[in-house]
PDB file of C-alpha atoms in Angstrom:
ATOM      1  CA  UNK F   1      18.790  -6.003  -1.744  1.00  0.00           C
ATOM      2  CA  UNK F   2      19.071  -3.240   0.823  1.00  0.00           C
ATOM      3  CA  UNK F   3      17.719   0.145  -0.207  1.00  0.00           C
ATOM      4  CA  UNK F   4      20.022   2.430   1.750  1.00  0.00           C
ATOM      5  CA  UNK F   5      22.729   5.083   1.571  1.00  0.00           C
ATOM      6  CA  UNK F   6      24.838   6.644   4.291  1.00  0.00           C
ATOM      7  CA  UNK F   7      24.499  10.045   2.584  1.00  0.00           C
ATOM      8  CA  UNK F   8      21.442  11.820   3.974  1.00  0.00           C
ATOM      9  CA  UNK F   9      21.248  14.432   1.179  1.00  0.00           C
ATOM     10  CA  UNK F  10      18.305  13.714  -1.085  1.00  0.00           C
ATOM     11  CA  UNK F  11      18.912  13.727  -4.846  1.00  0.00           C
ATOM     12  CA  UNK F  12      17.255  16.248  -7.142  1.00  0.00           C
ATOM     13  CA  UNK F  13      14.293  14.747  -8.971  1.00  0.00           C
ATOM     14  CA  UNK F  14      14.163  15.493 -12.708  1.00  0.00           C
ATOM     15  CA  UNK F  15      11.139  15.055 -14.960  1.00  0.00           C
ATOM     16  CA  UNK F  16      10.188  15.939 -18.537  1.00  0.00           C
ATOM     17  CA  UNK F  17       6.908  17.350 -19.798  1.00  0.00           C
ATOM     18  CA  UNK F  18       5.993  18.124 -23.400  1.00  0.00           C
ATOM     19  CA  UNK F  19       2.868  20.251 -23.611  1.00  0.00           C
ATOM     20  CA  UNK F  20       1.285  23.172 -21.794  1.00  0.00           C
ATOM     21  CA  UNK F  21      -0.858  21.367 -19.190  1.00  0.00           C
ATOM     22  CA  UNK F  22       0.213  18.664 -16.742  1.00  0.00           C
ATOM     23  CA  UNK F  23      -3.189  17.447 -15.598  1.00  0.00           C
ATOM     24  CA  UNK F  24      -4.254  16.097 -12.210  1.00  0.00           C
ATOM     25  CA  UNK F  25      -2.201  12.921 -12.152  1.00  0.00           C
ATOM     26  CA  UNK F  26       1.102  14.565 -13.054  1.00  0.00           C
ATOM     27  CA  UNK F  27       0.467  17.478 -10.675  1.00  0.00           C
ATOM     28  CA  UNK F  28      -0.162  15.046  -7.820  1.00  0.00           C
ATOM     29  CA  UNK F  29       2.872  12.934  -8.672  1.00  0.00           C
ATOM     30  CA  UNK F  30       5.334  15.813  -8.953  1.00  0.00           C
ATOM     31  CA  UNK F  31       3.976  17.374  -5.755  1.00  0.00           C
ATOM     32  CA  UNK F  32       4.474  14.090  -3.915  1.00  0.00           C
ATOM     33  CA  UNK F  33       8.257  14.334  -4.357  1.00  0.00           C
ATOM     34  CA  UNK F  34       8.263  17.883  -3.017  1.00  0.00           C
ATOM     35  CA  UNK F  35       6.317  16.719   0.034  1.00  0.00           C
ATOM     36  CA  UNK F  36       8.965  14.074   0.673  1.00  0.00           C
ATOM     37  CA  UNK F  37      11.666  16.743   0.792  1.00  0.00           C
ATOM     38  CA  UNK F  38      13.056  16.612  -2.748  1.00  0.00           C
ATOM     39  CA  UNK F  39      13.937  19.473  -5.033  1.00  0.00           C
ATOM     40  CA  UNK F  40      12.092  18.841  -8.288  1.00  0.00           C
ATOM     41  CA  UNK F  41      13.250  20.147 -11.664  1.00  0.00           C
ATOM     42  CA  UNK F  42      10.605  19.903 -14.370  1.00  0.00           C
ATOM     43  CA  UNK F  43      12.199  20.166 -17.811  1.00  0.00           C
ATOM     44  CA  UNK F  44       9.878  21.678 -20.411  1.00  0.00           C
ATOM     45  CA  UNK F  45       9.931  23.222 -23.883  1.00  0.00           C
ATOM     46  CA  UNK F  46       6.976  25.581 -23.350  1.00  0.00           C
ATOM     47  CA  UNK F  47       5.280  27.315 -20.445  1.00  0.00           C
ATOM     48  CA  UNK F  48       2.975  25.070 -18.393  1.00  0.00           C
ATOM     49  CA  UNK F  49      -0.244  26.416 -16.910  1.00  0.00           C
ATOM     50  CA  UNK F  50      -0.603  24.184 -13.849  1.00  0.00           C
ATOM     51  CA  UNK F  51       2.871  23.723 -12.371  1.00  0.00           C
ATOM     52  CA  UNK F  52       2.422  23.000  -8.644  1.00  0.00           C
ATOM     53  CA  UNK F  53       4.137  24.980  -5.917  1.00  0.00           C
ATOM     54  CA  UNK F  54       7.697  23.967  -5.131  1.00  0.00           C
ATOM     55  CA  UNK F  55       8.566  22.828  -8.656  1.00  0.00           C
ATOM     56  CA  UNK F  56      11.406  24.504 -10.553  1.00  0.00           C
ATOM     57  CA  UNK F  57      10.771  24.651 -14.305  1.00  0.00           C
ATOM     58  CA  UNK F  58      13.926  24.219 -16.402  1.00  0.00           C
ATOM     59  CA  UNK F  59      14.576  24.761 -20.101  1.00  0.00           C
ATOM     60  CA  UNK F  60      14.608  21.307 -21.695  1.00  0.00           C
ATOM     61  CA  UNK F  61      16.491  22.741 -24.674  1.00  0.00           C
ATOM     62  CA  UNK F  62      19.608  22.727 -22.500  1.00  0.00           C
ATOM     63  CA  UNK F  63      19.454  18.925 -22.495  1.00  0.00           C
ATOM     64  CA  UNK F  64      18.177  18.267 -26.028  1.00  0.00           C
ATOM     65  CA  UNK F  65      17.101  21.012 -28.484  1.00  0.00           C
ATOM     66  CA  UNK F  66      13.395  21.127 -29.307  1.00  0.00           C
ATOM     67  CA  UNK F  67      14.165  20.477 -32.979  1.00  0.00           C
ATOM     68  CA  UNK F  68      15.237  16.935 -32.093  1.00  0.00           C
ATOM     69  CA  UNK F  69      11.932  15.902 -30.504  1.00  0.00           C
ATOM     70  CA  UNK F  70      10.513  12.797 -32.180  1.00  0.00           C
ATOM     71  CA  UNK F  71       7.185  11.012 -31.892  1.00  0.00           C
ATOM     72  CA  UNK F  72       6.371   7.370 -32.419  1.00  0.00           C
ATOM     73  CA  UNK F  73       5.205   7.217 -36.021  1.00  0.00           C
ATOM     74  CA  UNK F  74       2.139   5.050 -35.393  1.00  0.00           C
ATOM     75  CA  UNK F  75       0.875   6.430 -32.069  1.00  0.00           C
ATOM     76  CA  UNK F  76       2.238   9.964 -31.908  1.00  0.00           C
ATOM     77  CA  UNK F  77       3.524   9.206 -28.412  1.00  0.00           C
ATOM     78  CA  UNK F  78       6.495  11.063 -26.945  1.00  0.00           C
ATOM     79  CA  UNK F  79       7.510   8.000 -24.898  1.00  0.00           C
ATOM     80  CA  UNK F  80      10.341   7.208 -27.293  1.00  0.00           C
ATOM     81  CA  UNK F  81      11.743  10.715 -26.992  1.00  0.00           C
ATOM     82  CA  UNK F  82      11.406  10.637 -23.218  1.00  0.00           C
ATOM     83  CA  UNK F  83      13.713   7.603 -23.187  1.00  0.00           C
ATOM     84  CA  UNK F  84      16.289   9.494 -25.233  1.00  0.00           C
ATOM     85  CA  UNK F  85      15.886  12.575 -23.042  1.00  0.00           C
ATOM     86  CA  UNK F  86      16.368  10.769 -19.734  1.00  0.00           C
ATOM     87  CA  UNK F  87      19.618   9.137 -20.844  1.00  0.00           C
ATOM     88  CA  UNK F  88      21.050  12.420 -22.062  1.00  0.00           C
ATOM     89  CA  UNK F  89      19.879  14.177 -18.903  1.00  0.00           C
ATOM     90  CA  UNK F  90      21.609  11.606 -16.696  1.00  0.00           C
ATOM     91  CA  UNK F  91      24.811  12.182 -18.661  1.00  0.00           C
ATOM     92  CA  UNK F  92      24.660  15.932 -18.063  1.00  0.00           C
ATOM     93  CA  UNK F  93      23.247  16.471 -14.572  1.00  0.00           C
ATOM     94  CA  UNK F  94      23.147  14.868 -11.139  1.00  0.00           C
ATOM     95  CA  UNK F  95      19.995  13.392  -9.687  1.00  0.00           C
ATOM     96  CA  UNK F  96      17.213  10.938 -10.464  1.00  0.00           C
ATOM     97  CA  UNK F  97      14.923  10.966 -13.496  1.00  0.00           C
ATOM     98  CA  UNK F  98      11.257  10.097 -12.925  1.00  0.00           C
ATOM     99  CA  UNK F  99       8.267   9.907 -15.219  1.00  0.00           C
ATOM    100  CA  UNK F 100       5.436  12.296 -14.381  1.00  0.00           C
ATOM    101  CA  UNK F 101       3.147   9.407 -13.411  1.00  0.00           C
ATOM    102  CA  UNK F 102       5.289   8.201 -10.504  1.00  0.00           C
ATOM    103  CA  UNK F 103       3.838   8.890  -7.050  1.00  0.00           C
ATOM    104  CA  UNK F 104       6.304   9.164  -4.177  1.00  0.00           C
ATOM    105  CA  UNK F 105       5.526   7.675  -0.754  1.00  0.00           C
ATOM    106  CA  UNK F 106       8.969   7.978   0.843  1.00  0.00           C
ATOM    107  CA  UNK F 107      12.124   9.984   0.101  1.00  0.00           C
ATOM    108  CA  UNK F 108      14.068   8.501  -2.804  1.00  0.00           C
ATOM    109  CA  UNK F 109      17.589   7.595  -1.729  1.00  0.00           C
ATOM    110  CA  UNK F 110      20.378   7.133  -4.260  1.00  0.00           C
ATOM    111  CA  UNK F 111      22.514   4.067  -3.426  1.00  0.00           C
ATOM    112  CA  UNK F 112      26.254   4.613  -3.087  1.00  0.00           C
ATOM    113  CA  UNK F 113      26.928   2.616  -6.266  1.00  0.00           C
ATOM    114  CA  UNK F 114      24.849   5.138  -8.220  1.00  0.00           C
ATOM    115  CA  UNK F 115      22.392   2.744  -9.893  1.00  0.00           C
ATOM    116  CA  UNK F 116      18.722   3.307  -9.204  1.00  0.00           C
ATOM    117  CA  UNK F 117      16.148   1.344 -11.154  1.00  0.00           C
ATOM    118  CA  UNK F 118      13.730  -1.441 -10.423  1.00  0.00           C
ATOM    119  CA  UNK F 119      12.031  -4.540 -11.738  1.00  0.00           C
ATOM    120  CA  UNK F 120       8.424  -4.079 -12.831  1.00  0.00           C
ATOM    121  CA  UNK F 121       7.957  -7.833 -13.172  1.00  0.00           C
ATOM    122  CA  UNK F 122      10.135 -10.904 -12.788  1.00  0.00           C
ATOM    123  CA  UNK F 123      12.112 -10.202 -15.965  1.00  0.00           C
ATOM    124  CA  UNK F 124      11.856  -6.558 -16.964  1.00  0.00           C
ATOM    125  CA  UNK F 125      13.600  -3.525 -15.462  1.00  0.00           C
ATOM    126  CA  UNK F 126      11.662  -0.314 -15.997  1.00  0.00           C
ATOM    127  CA  UNK F 127      13.196   3.148 -16.270  1.00  0.00           C
ATOM    128  CA  UNK F 128      10.344   5.253 -14.882  1.00  0.00           C
ATOM    129  CA  UNK F 129      12.614   5.900 -11.895  1.00  0.00           C
ATOM    130  CA  UNK F 130      16.202   5.978 -13.112  1.00  0.00           C
ATOM    131  CA  UNK F 131      19.692   7.027 -12.094  1.00  0.00           C
ATOM    132  CA  UNK F 132      22.931   5.699 -13.572  1.00  0.00           C
ATOM    133  CA  UNK F 133      26.569   6.634 -12.981  1.00  0.00           C
ATOM    134  CA  UNK F 134      27.736   9.077 -15.653  1.00  0.00           C
ATOM    135  CA  UNK F 135      30.733   6.886 -16.472  1.00  0.00           C
ATOM    136  CA  UNK F 136      28.800   3.605 -16.545  1.00  0.00           C
ATOM    137  CA  UNK F 137      28.900   1.330 -19.563  1.00  0.00           C
ATOM    138  CA  UNK F 138      25.147   0.921 -19.277  1.00  0.00           C
ATOM    139  CA  UNK F 139      24.432   4.639 -19.680  1.00  0.00           C
ATOM    140  CA  UNK F 140      26.942   4.933 -22.534  1.00  0.00           C
ATOM    141  CA  UNK F 141      25.259   2.033 -24.334  1.00  0.00           C
ATOM    142  CA  UNK F 142      21.758   3.436 -23.852  1.00  0.00           C
ATOM    143  CA  UNK F 143      22.857   6.810 -25.213  1.00  0.00           C
ATOM    144  CA  UNK F 144      24.547   5.109 -28.155  1.00  0.00           C
ATOM    145  CA  UNK F 145      21.478   3.140 -29.233  1.00  0.00           C
ATOM    146  CA  UNK F 146      19.165   6.110 -28.697  1.00  0.00           C
ATOM    147  CA  UNK F 147      21.164   8.074 -31.268  1.00  0.00           C
ATOM    148  CA  UNK F 148      21.247   5.206 -33.774  1.00  0.00           C
ATOM    149  CA  UNK F 149      18.238   5.784 -36.075  1.00  0.00           C
ATOM    150  CA  UNK F 150      18.467   2.224 -37.415  1.00  0.00           C
ATOM    151  CA  UNK F 151      19.220   0.415 -34.159  1.00  0.00           C
ATOM    152  CA  UNK F 152      18.663  -3.349 -34.342  1.00  0.00           C
ATOM    153  CA  UNK F 153      17.760  -4.713 -30.884  1.00  0.00           C
ATOM    154  CA  UNK F 154      20.116  -7.613 -30.099  1.00  0.00           C
ATOM    155  CA  UNK F 155      17.394  -9.395 -28.117  1.00  0.00           C
ATOM    156  CA  UNK F 156      15.368  -9.913 -31.293  1.00  0.00           C
ATOM    157  CA  UNK F 157      15.388 -13.406 -32.762  1.00  0.00           C
ATOM    158  CA  UNK F 158      18.147 -14.305 -35.213  1.00  0.00           C
ATOM    159  CA  UNK F 159      15.783 -14.400 -38.189  1.00  0.00           C
ATOM    160  CA  UNK F 160      14.464 -10.908 -37.440  1.00  0.00           C
ATOM    161  CA  UNK F 161      17.960  -9.541 -36.856  1.00  0.00           C
ATOM    162  CA  UNK F 162      19.192 -10.950 -40.167  1.00  0.00           C
ATOM    163  CA  UNK F 163      16.225  -9.455 -41.999  1.00  0.00           C
ATOM    164  CA  UNK F 164      16.735  -6.031 -40.413  1.00  0.00           C
ATOM    165  CA  UNK F 165      20.495  -6.169 -41.014  1.00  0.00           C
ATOM    166  CA  UNK F 166      19.927  -6.954 -44.692  1.00  0.00           C
ATOM    167  CA  UNK F 167      17.494  -4.054 -45.053  1.00  0.00           C
ATOM    168  CA  UNK F 168      19.984  -1.811 -43.290  1.00  0.00           C
ATOM    169  CA  UNK F 169      22.726  -2.875 -45.712  1.00  0.00           C
ATOM    170  CA  UNK F 170      20.669  -1.802 -48.722  1.00  0.00           C
ATOM    171  CA  UNK F 171      19.429   1.417 -47.181  1.00  0.00           C
ATOM    172  CA  UNK F 172      15.945   0.230 -46.213  1.00  0.00           C
ATOM    173  CA  UNK F 173      16.370   0.774 -42.513  1.00  0.00           C
ATOM    174  CA  UNK F 174      13.508   0.734 -40.020  1.00  0.00           C
ATOM    175  CA  UNK F 175      13.728   4.086 -38.280  1.00  0.00           C
ATOM    176  CA  UNK F 176      13.723   4.001 -34.510  1.00  0.00           C
ATOM    177  CA  UNK F 177      10.453   5.959 -34.488  1.00  0.00           C
ATOM    178  CA  UNK F 178       8.730   2.896 -35.990  1.00  0.00           C
ATOM    179  CA  UNK F 179       9.994   0.415 -33.412  1.00  0.00           C
ATOM    180  CA  UNK F 180       7.718  -1.156 -30.787  1.00  0.00           C
ATOM    181  CA  UNK F 181       7.224   0.611 -27.467  1.00  0.00           C
ATOM    182  CA  UNK F 182      10.108   0.053 -25.076  1.00  0.00           C
ATOM    183  CA  UNK F 183      12.700  -0.822 -27.719  1.00  0.00           C
ATOM    184  CA  UNK F 184      15.134   1.724 -26.292  1.00  0.00           C
ATOM    185  CA  UNK F 185      13.360   1.873 -22.925  1.00  0.00           C
ATOM    186  CA  UNK F 186      12.624  -1.021 -20.543  1.00  0.00           C
ATOM    187  CA  UNK F 187      13.589  -3.696 -23.069  1.00  0.00           C
ATOM    188  CA  UNK F 188      16.986  -2.081 -23.636  1.00  0.00           C
ATOM    189  CA  UNK F 189      17.604  -1.313 -19.963  1.00  0.00           C
ATOM    190  CA  UNK F 190      16.794  -4.904 -19.030  1.00  0.00           C
ATOM    191  CA  UNK F 191      18.975  -6.418 -21.741  1.00  0.00           C
ATOM    192  CA  UNK F 192      22.040  -4.245 -21.243  1.00  0.00           C
ATOM    193  CA  UNK F 193      21.834  -4.275 -17.440  1.00  0.00           C
ATOM    194  CA  UNK F 194      22.306  -8.036 -17.697  1.00  0.00           C
ATOM    195  CA  UNK F 195      25.022  -7.680 -20.333  1.00  0.00           C
ATOM    196  CA  UNK F 196      27.013  -5.335 -18.103  1.00  0.00           C
ATOM    197  CA  UNK F 197      26.263  -7.394 -14.994  1.00  0.00           C
ATOM    198  CA  UNK F 198      24.433  -4.716 -13.028  1.00  0.00           C
ATOM    199  CA  UNK F 199      20.922  -6.205 -13.149  1.00  0.00           C
ATOM    200  CA  UNK F 200      21.388  -7.486  -9.602  1.00  0.00           C
ATOM    201  CA  UNK F 201      21.473  -3.847  -8.470  1.00  0.00           C
ATOM    202  CA  UNK F 202      17.866  -3.326  -9.568  1.00  0.00           C
ATOM    203  CA  UNK F 203      15.338  -2.887  -6.773  1.00  0.00           C
ATOM    204  CA  UNK F 204      12.719  -5.575  -6.246  1.00  0.00           C
ATOM    205  CA  UNK F 205       9.280  -5.172  -7.811  1.00  0.00           C
ATOM    206  CA  UNK F 206       7.609  -3.819  -4.694  1.00  0.00           C
ATOM    207  CA  UNK F 207       9.965  -0.843  -4.309  1.00  0.00           C
ATOM    208  CA  UNK F 208       8.841   1.151  -7.370  1.00  0.00           C
ATOM    209  CA  UNK F 209       6.262  -0.974  -9.219  1.00  0.00           C
ATOM    210  CA  UNK F 210       3.979  -2.555  -6.590  1.00  0.00           C
ATOM    211  CA  UNK F 211       1.006  -2.445  -8.968  1.00  0.00           C
ATOM    212  CA  UNK F 212       1.530  -4.353 -12.204  1.00  0.00           C
ATOM    213  CA  UNK F 213       0.693  -2.679 -15.504  1.00  0.00           C
ATOM    214  CA  UNK F 214      -2.174  -5.126 -16.091  1.00  0.00           C
ATOM    215  CA  UNK F 215      -3.556  -4.652 -12.567  1.00  0.00           C
ATOM    216  CA  UNK F 216      -3.764  -0.870 -12.519  1.00  0.00           C
ATOM    217  CA  UNK F 217      -7.514  -1.229 -11.952  1.00  0.00           C
ATOM    218  CA  UNK F 218      -6.689  -1.830  -8.293  1.00  0.00           C
ATOM    219  CA  UNK F 219      -6.252   1.936  -8.028  1.00  0.00           C
ATOM    220  CA  UNK F 220      -9.978   2.340  -8.727  1.00  0.00           C
ATOM    221  CA  UNK F 221     -11.155  -0.296  -6.238  1.00  0.00           C
ATOM    222  CA  UNK F 222     -12.858   1.461  -3.325  1.00  0.00           C
ATOM    223  CA  UNK F 223     -12.365  -1.608  -1.134  1.00  0.00           C
ATOM    224  CA  UNK F 224      -8.578  -1.268  -1.300  1.00  0.00           C
ATOM    225  CA  UNK F 225      -6.295   1.231   0.400  1.00  0.00           C
ATOM    226  CA  UNK F 226      -2.697   2.101  -0.456  1.00  0.00           C
ATOM    227  CA  UNK F 227      -1.583  -0.169   2.385  1.00  0.00           C
ATOM    228  CA  UNK F 228      -3.205  -3.098   0.565  1.00  0.00           C
ATOM    229  CA  UNK F 229      -1.016  -2.728  -2.529  1.00  0.00           C
ATOM    230  CA  UNK F 230       2.386  -1.857  -1.052  1.00  0.00           C
ATOM    231  CA  UNK F 231       4.989  -3.425   1.215  1.00  0.00           C
ATOM    232  CA  UNK F 232       7.197  -1.842   3.894  1.00  0.00           C
ATOM    233  CA  UNK F 233       9.865  -1.434   1.182  1.00  0.00           C
ATOM    234  CA  UNK F 234       7.696   0.497  -1.289  1.00  0.00           C
ATOM    235  CA  UNK F 235       9.077   3.952  -2.099  1.00  0.00           C
ATOM    236  CA  UNK F 236       7.051   4.936  -5.182  1.00  0.00           C
ATOM    237  CA  UNK F 237       4.052   3.748  -7.170  1.00  0.00           C
ATOM    238  CA  UNK F 238       4.200   3.923 -10.951  1.00  0.00           C
ATOM    239  CA  UNK F 239       0.649   4.763 -12.010  1.00  0.00           C
ATOM    240  CA  UNK F 240       1.060   3.861 -15.712  1.00  0.00           C
ATOM    241  CA  UNK F 241      -0.818   6.950 -16.869  1.00  0.00           C
ATOM    242  CA  UNK F 242      -1.472   5.493 -20.326  1.00  0.00           C
ATOM    243  CA  UNK F 243      -3.762   2.926 -18.661  1.00  0.00           C
ATOM    244  CA  UNK F 244      -5.734   5.701 -16.944  1.00  0.00           C
ATOM    245  CA  UNK F 245      -6.229   8.051 -19.892  1.00  0.00           C
ATOM    246  CA  UNK F 246      -9.901   7.150 -20.363  1.00  0.00           C
ATOM    247  CA  UNK F 247     -10.798   7.355 -16.673  1.00  0.00           C
ATOM    248  CA  UNK F 248     -13.088  10.224 -15.657  1.00  0.00           C
ATOM    249  CA  UNK F 249     -11.067  11.672 -12.797  1.00  0.00           C
ATOM    250  CA  UNK F 250     -13.925  13.980 -11.829  1.00  0.00           C
ATOM    251  CA  UNK F 251     -16.134  11.038 -10.895  1.00  0.00           C
ATOM    252  CA  UNK F 252     -13.814   8.686  -9.030  1.00  0.00           C
ATOM    253  CA  UNK F 253     -15.122   6.848  -5.996  1.00  0.00           C
ATOM    254  CA  UNK F 254     -13.948   9.024  -3.118  1.00  0.00           C
ATOM    255  CA  UNK F 255     -12.610   5.979  -1.283  1.00  0.00           C
ATOM    256  CA  UNK F 256     -10.461   4.565  -4.090  1.00  0.00           C
ATOM    257  CA  UNK F 257      -6.674   4.727  -4.067  1.00  0.00           C
ATOM    258  CA  UNK F 258      -6.395   6.972  -7.111  1.00  0.00           C
ATOM    259  CA  UNK F 259      -8.753   9.547  -5.599  1.00  0.00           C
ATOM    260  CA  UNK F 260      -6.705   9.561  -2.402  1.00  0.00           C
ATOM    261  CA  UNK F 261      -3.515   9.996  -4.422  1.00  0.00           C
ATOM    262  CA  UNK F 262      -4.948  12.916  -6.370  1.00  0.00           C
ATOM    263  CA  UNK F 263      -6.002  14.544  -3.119  1.00  0.00           C
ATOM    264  CA  UNK F 264      -2.737  13.619  -1.340  1.00  0.00           C
ATOM    265  CA  UNK F 265      -4.532  11.699   1.419  1.00  0.00           C
TER     266      UNK F 265
END
């Protein structure tokens, strides 16, 4: 589909950070949107020591109070809460939500229909770059399930759904914080986008997710350049920071893609 909009005004980019230090990858990613001409609002609950120039820090409590932050019970990850936060943010403010591991190559343009998301593979729509109309059924549904502590994903198999429904009926619910990664994120976005017949509005894989989650090692290959992993339609690259957590950023090959990204080359 065509990635265009007659309105030349660029949307505000919104991001969430929980903690007091962004780190190199997030600093580079947030700065990349500024360099492409966007205003960037970083929503945070505490002061952050390494906010790059050009970033406006906003009080995340205005979207969701700090007391409502939740972690995934098994991993301690805030990914679940970030899903909840982005839906509520899109209900309250204008603009585009991005994760802090999304690197921008071109200005992000919001289509006239108001939906901005993309496929990360042939079947799944990711929400690392996300905008939805405030009055859309999709956003309303995502907000609804994110506030349901015992949400039962309808894409689960019938046997699993019956088992969870029975437990729910006798008060033995599985809290949302115990659900698998993506249960109210990409899995939910993908399912409900199809249910509400807006999945066709999702951008193709190469626009936001040119490097697959399982191929993120390409970013460390010194024989590859950014041009080798993108197409003319690529706007952003999702770096999947969780796959890079154990990489020593201080000793990257100077010719690899990730090193060039960190140094904005």
